[in-house]
Amino acid sequence: MDIFHILFILSILIAIYVIYWKTTPEGRAYAAEREKEAAPYSIENIVKPLKENPDDISYANSIPSLLNQGSRYYSYNYGTIYNLVLEVLSENPDKIHIKTLCLTIGRLHYGKLRPDNKITIYDEQAIQNDILMRSK
C-alpha cells in the first residue's frame, strides 16, 4: 500500500468522524456556541450601528479591527462591505470619518482582488472616484 492510499483512507476516516461528531449533542452544542461567538462579527451586525448612528466616530474607526477579529469566523466579501459603507457615505456626505472608513475598506476590497493583496494606483483612483461620487 503506497502513501496515496494511506492518506486517502485516513481522509475518509476523518470525514466520517467529523460527520458523526456533528450529530452528537456535544457537536451540536459546540456548533451553537461558535455561532453565538460569531454573531457580532456578521456584516449586518458590523454595519448596522454605523447606519443607525453615523456620527459615532469611535465606532467607525473600530470597524476595520472588528473585521479583522471576525475573519476567524467569516470569509468576508469586502466588496459587499465596501458598498454598504459607500451607501452610508452617500447618506452622510459631510462625515470625514466615513470617508476615511470608505478609503480603508476600499483598500481591503481592492487588495483582496490582487494575488499579492497590494493595491495599485488605479485602485486608489477608483476608490477616490467612488468617495467623490457619494460625497456630492
PDB file of C-alpha atoms in Angstrom:
ATOM      1  CA  MET A   1       0.000   0.000   0.000  1.00  0.00           C
ATOM      2  CA  ASP A   2       1.535   3.315  -1.044  1.00  0.00           C
ATOM      3  CA  ILE A   3       1.298   6.691   0.690  1.00  0.00           C
ATOM      4  CA  PHE A   4      -1.566   7.859  -1.539  1.00  0.00           C
ATOM      5  CA  HIS A   5      -3.827   5.008  -0.388  1.00  0.00           C
ATOM      6  CA  ILE A   6      -2.925   5.575   3.251  1.00  0.00           C
ATOM      7  CA  LEU A   7      -3.734   9.293   3.001  1.00  0.00           C
ATOM      8  CA  PHE A   8      -6.955   8.546   1.137  1.00  0.00           C
ATOM      9  CA  ILE A   9      -8.142   6.084   3.808  1.00  0.00           C
ATOM     10  CA  LEU A  10      -7.102   8.478   6.571  1.00  0.00           C
ATOM     11  CA  SER A  11      -9.066  11.358   4.989  1.00  0.00           C
ATOM     12  CA  ILE A  12     -12.166   9.156   4.728  1.00  0.00           C
ATOM     13  CA  LEU A  13     -11.864   8.189   8.389  1.00  0.00           C
ATOM     14  CA  ILE A  14     -11.504  11.832   9.403  1.00  0.00           C
ATOM     15  CA  ALA A  15     -14.553  12.779   7.329  1.00  0.00           C
ATOM     16  CA  ILE A  16     -16.615  10.018   8.941  1.00  0.00           C
ATOM     17  CA  TYR A  17     -15.533  11.163  12.409  1.00  0.00           C
ATOM     18  CA  VAL A  18     -16.384  14.817  11.681  1.00  0.00           C
ATOM     19  CA  ILE A  19     -19.808  13.914  10.287  1.00  0.00           C
ATOM     20  CA  TYR A  20     -20.504  11.689  13.291  1.00  0.00           C
ATOM     21  CA  TRP A  21     -19.262  14.316  15.770  1.00  0.00           C
ATOM     22  CA  LYS A  22     -21.558  16.985  14.318  1.00  0.00           C
ATOM     23  CA  THR A  23     -24.568  14.791  15.052  1.00  0.00           C
ATOM     24  CA  THR A  24     -23.709  14.238  18.707  1.00  0.00           C
ATOM     25  CA  PRO A  25     -25.130  16.542  21.394  1.00  0.00           C
ATOM     26  CA  GLU A  26     -21.608  17.782  22.156  1.00  0.00           C
ATOM     27  CA  GLY A  27     -21.012  18.573  18.493  1.00  0.00           C
ATOM     28  CA  ARG A  28     -24.298  20.447  18.175  1.00  0.00           C
ATOM     29  CA  ALA A  29     -23.575  22.380  21.392  1.00  0.00           C
ATOM     30  CA  TYR A  30     -20.115  23.314  20.097  1.00  0.00           C
ATOM     31  CA  ALA A  31     -21.585  24.499  16.780  1.00  0.00           C
ATOM     32  CA  ALA A  32     -24.219  26.570  18.576  1.00  0.00           C
ATOM     33  CA  GLU A  33     -21.541  28.152  20.777  1.00  0.00           C
ATOM     34  CA  ARG A  34     -19.430  29.012  17.722  1.00  0.00           C
ATOM     35  CA  GLU A  35     -22.452  30.600  16.019  1.00  0.00           C
ATOM     36  CA  LYS A  36     -23.081  32.668  19.138  1.00  0.00           C
ATOM     37  CA  GLU A  37     -19.439  33.800  19.208  1.00  0.00           C
ATOM     38  CA  ALA A  38     -19.540  34.696  15.518  1.00  0.00           C
ATOM     39  CA  ALA A  39     -22.826  36.645  15.517  1.00  0.00           C
ATOM     40  CA  PRO A  40     -21.360  40.057  16.480  1.00  0.00           C
ATOM     41  CA  TYR A  41     -18.958  39.821  13.535  1.00  0.00           C
ATOM     42  CA  SER A  42     -21.513  39.329  10.771  1.00  0.00           C
ATOM     43  CA  ILE A  43     -21.529  42.019   8.087  1.00  0.00           C
ATOM     44  CA  GLU A  44     -25.013  43.141   9.069  1.00  0.00           C
ATOM     45  CA  ASN A  45     -24.118  43.478  12.743  1.00  0.00           C
ATOM     46  CA  ILE A  46     -20.971  45.426  11.944  1.00  0.00           C
ATOM     47  CA  VAL A  47     -22.505  47.921   9.507  1.00  0.00           C
ATOM     48  CA  LYS A  48     -25.923  48.354  11.177  1.00  0.00           C
ATOM     49  CA  PRO A  49     -24.670  50.525  14.100  1.00  0.00           C
ATOM     50  CA  LEU A  50     -22.871  52.781  11.624  1.00  0.00           C
ATOM     51  CA  LYS A  51     -26.076  53.238   9.630  1.00  0.00           C
ATOM     52  CA  GLU A  52     -28.059  53.946  12.785  1.00  0.00           C
ATOM     53  CA  ASN A  53     -25.526  56.403  14.209  1.00  0.00           C
ATOM     54  CA  PRO A  54     -23.195  57.777  11.540  1.00  0.00           C
ATOM     55  CA  ASP A  55     -21.897  60.431  13.979  1.00  0.00           C
ATOM     56  CA  ASP A  56     -20.131  57.815  16.128  1.00  0.00           C
ATOM     57  CA  ILE A  57     -16.519  58.379  15.105  1.00  0.00           C
ATOM     58  CA  SER A  58     -15.058  55.835  17.520  1.00  0.00           C
ATOM     59  CA  TYR A  59     -17.309  53.065  16.187  1.00  0.00           C
ATOM     60  CA  ALA A  60     -16.457  53.922  12.583  1.00  0.00           C
ATOM     61  CA  ASN A  61     -12.771  53.756  13.476  1.00  0.00           C
ATOM     62  CA  SER A  62     -13.238  50.347  15.130  1.00  0.00           C
ATOM     63  CA  ILE A  63     -14.814  48.657  12.097  1.00  0.00           C
ATOM     64  CA  PRO A  64     -11.524  47.530  10.479  1.00  0.00           C
ATOM     65  CA  SER A  65     -10.451  45.832  13.718  1.00  0.00           C
ATOM     66  CA  LEU A  66     -13.901  44.212  14.045  1.00  0.00           C
ATOM     67  CA  LEU A  67     -13.476  42.821  10.537  1.00  0.00           C
ATOM     68  CA  ASN A  68     -10.032  41.557  11.472  1.00  0.00           C
ATOM     69  CA  GLN A  69     -11.400  39.803  14.567  1.00  0.00           C
ATOM     70  CA  GLY A  70     -14.379  38.444  12.640  1.00  0.00           C
ATOM     71  CA  SER A  71     -12.172  36.906   9.968  1.00  0.00           C
ATOM     72  CA  ARG A  72     -11.752  33.965  12.393  1.00  0.00           C
ATOM     73  CA  TYR A  73     -15.417  33.154  11.798  1.00  0.00           C
ATOM     74  CA  TYR A  74     -16.254  34.552   8.379  1.00  0.00           C
ATOM     75  CA  SER A  75     -14.695  34.802   4.975  1.00  0.00           C
ATOM     76  CA  TYR A  76     -15.859  38.342   4.276  1.00  0.00           C
ATOM     77  CA  ASN A  77     -16.868  39.663   0.907  1.00  0.00           C
ATOM     78  CA  TYR A  78     -15.143  43.025   1.217  1.00  0.00           C
ATOM     79  CA  GLY A  79     -16.912  44.265  -1.910  1.00  0.00           C
ATOM     80  CA  THR A  80     -20.247  43.965  -0.113  1.00  0.00           C
ATOM     81  CA  ILE A  81     -18.912  45.749   2.955  1.00  0.00           C
ATOM     82  CA  TYR A  82     -17.376  48.458   0.766  1.00  0.00           C
ATOM     83  CA  ASN A  83     -20.696  49.073  -0.987  1.00  0.00           C
ATOM     84  CA  LEU A  84     -22.580  49.196   2.326  1.00  0.00           C
ATOM     85  CA  VAL A  85     -20.145  51.767   3.719  1.00  0.00           C
ATOM     86  CA  LEU A  86     -20.425  53.767   0.485  1.00  0.00           C
ATOM     87  CA  GLU A  87     -24.211  53.783   0.994  1.00  0.00           C
ATOM     88  CA  VAL A  88     -23.718  55.234   4.465  1.00  0.00           C
ATOM     89  CA  LEU A  89     -21.408  57.852   2.938  1.00  0.00           C
ATOM     90  CA  SER A  90     -23.994  58.827   0.322  1.00  0.00           C
ATOM     91  CA  GLU A  91     -26.493  59.415   3.148  1.00  0.00           C
ATOM     92  CA  ASN A  92     -23.881  61.386   5.160  1.00  0.00           C
ATOM     93  CA  PRO A  93     -21.584  63.042   2.615  1.00  0.00           C
ATOM     94  CA  ASP A  94     -20.133  65.552   5.075  1.00  0.00           C
ATOM     95  CA  LYS A  95     -18.717  62.990   7.530  1.00  0.00           C
ATOM     96  CA  ILE A  96     -14.917  62.842   7.206  1.00  0.00           C
ATOM     97  CA  HIS A  97     -14.626  59.696   9.351  1.00  0.00           C
ATOM     98  CA  ILE A  98     -16.943  57.803   6.996  1.00  0.00           C
ATOM     99  CA  LYS A  99     -14.837  58.908   4.020  1.00  0.00           C
ATOM    100  CA  THR A 100     -11.777  57.602   5.830  1.00  0.00           C
ATOM    101  CA  LEU A 101     -13.580  54.330   6.541  1.00  0.00           C
ATOM    102  CA  CYS A 102     -14.529  54.043   2.864  1.00  0.00           C
ATOM    103  CA  LEU A 103     -10.882  54.512   1.930  1.00  0.00           C
ATOM    104  CA  THR A 104      -9.762  51.812   4.386  1.00  0.00           C
ATOM    105  CA  ILE A 105     -12.444  49.287   3.386  1.00  0.00           C
ATOM    106  CA  GLY A 106     -11.897  50.100  -0.289  1.00  0.00           C
ATOM    107  CA  ARG A 107      -8.201  49.298   0.095  1.00  0.00           C
ATOM    108  CA  LEU A 108      -9.097  45.983   1.731  1.00  0.00           C
ATOM    109  CA  HIS A 109     -11.565  45.203  -1.046  1.00  0.00           C
ATOM    110  CA  TYR A 110      -9.268  46.054  -3.940  1.00  0.00           C
ATOM    111  CA  GLY A 111      -6.323  44.383  -2.215  1.00  0.00           C
ATOM    112  CA  LYS A 112      -8.260  41.107  -1.970  1.00  0.00           C
ATOM    113  CA  LEU A 113      -8.767  41.226  -5.733  1.00  0.00           C
ATOM    114  CA  ARG A 114      -4.996  41.093  -6.315  1.00  0.00           C
ATOM    115  CA  PRO A 115      -2.827  37.989  -5.928  1.00  0.00           C
ATOM    116  CA  ASP A 116      -0.319  39.861  -3.743  1.00  0.00           C
ATOM    117  CA  ASN A 117      -3.045  41.723  -1.748  1.00  0.00           C
ATOM    118  CA  LYS A 118      -1.472  45.053  -2.717  1.00  0.00           C
ATOM    119  CA  ILE A 119      -3.493  47.786  -4.342  1.00  0.00           C
ATOM    120  CA  THR A 120      -2.354  49.760  -7.342  1.00  0.00           C
ATOM    121  CA  ILE A 121      -2.524  53.467  -8.082  1.00  0.00           C
ATOM    122  CA  TYR A 122      -5.507  52.661 -10.326  1.00  0.00           C
ATOM    123  CA  ASP A 123      -7.302  51.062  -7.383  1.00  0.00           C
ATOM    124  CA  GLU A 124      -6.620  54.152  -5.274  1.00  0.00           C
ATOM    125  CA  GLN A 125      -8.091  56.296  -8.042  1.00  0.00           C
ATOM    126  CA  ALA A 126     -11.183  54.083  -8.277  1.00  0.00           C
ATOM    127  CA  ILE A 127     -11.693  54.399  -4.517  1.00  0.00           C
ATOM    128  CA  GLN A 128     -11.294  58.187  -4.706  1.00  0.00           C
ATOM    129  CA  ASN A 129     -13.836  58.312  -7.540  1.00  0.00           C
ATOM    130  CA  ASP A 130     -16.311  56.244  -5.514  1.00  0.00           C
ATOM    131  CA  ILE A 131     -15.898  58.513  -2.499  1.00  0.00           C
ATOM    132  CA  LEU A 132     -16.238  61.691  -4.568  1.00  0.00           C
ATOM    133  CA  MET A 133     -19.356  60.418  -6.327  1.00  0.00           C
ATOM    134  CA  ARG A 134     -21.023  59.585  -2.989  1.00  0.00           C
ATOM    135  CA  SER A 135     -19.965  62.893  -1.419  1.00  0.00           C
ATOM    136  CA  LYS A 136     -21.867  65.137  -3.807  1.00  0.00           C
TER     137      LYS A 136
END
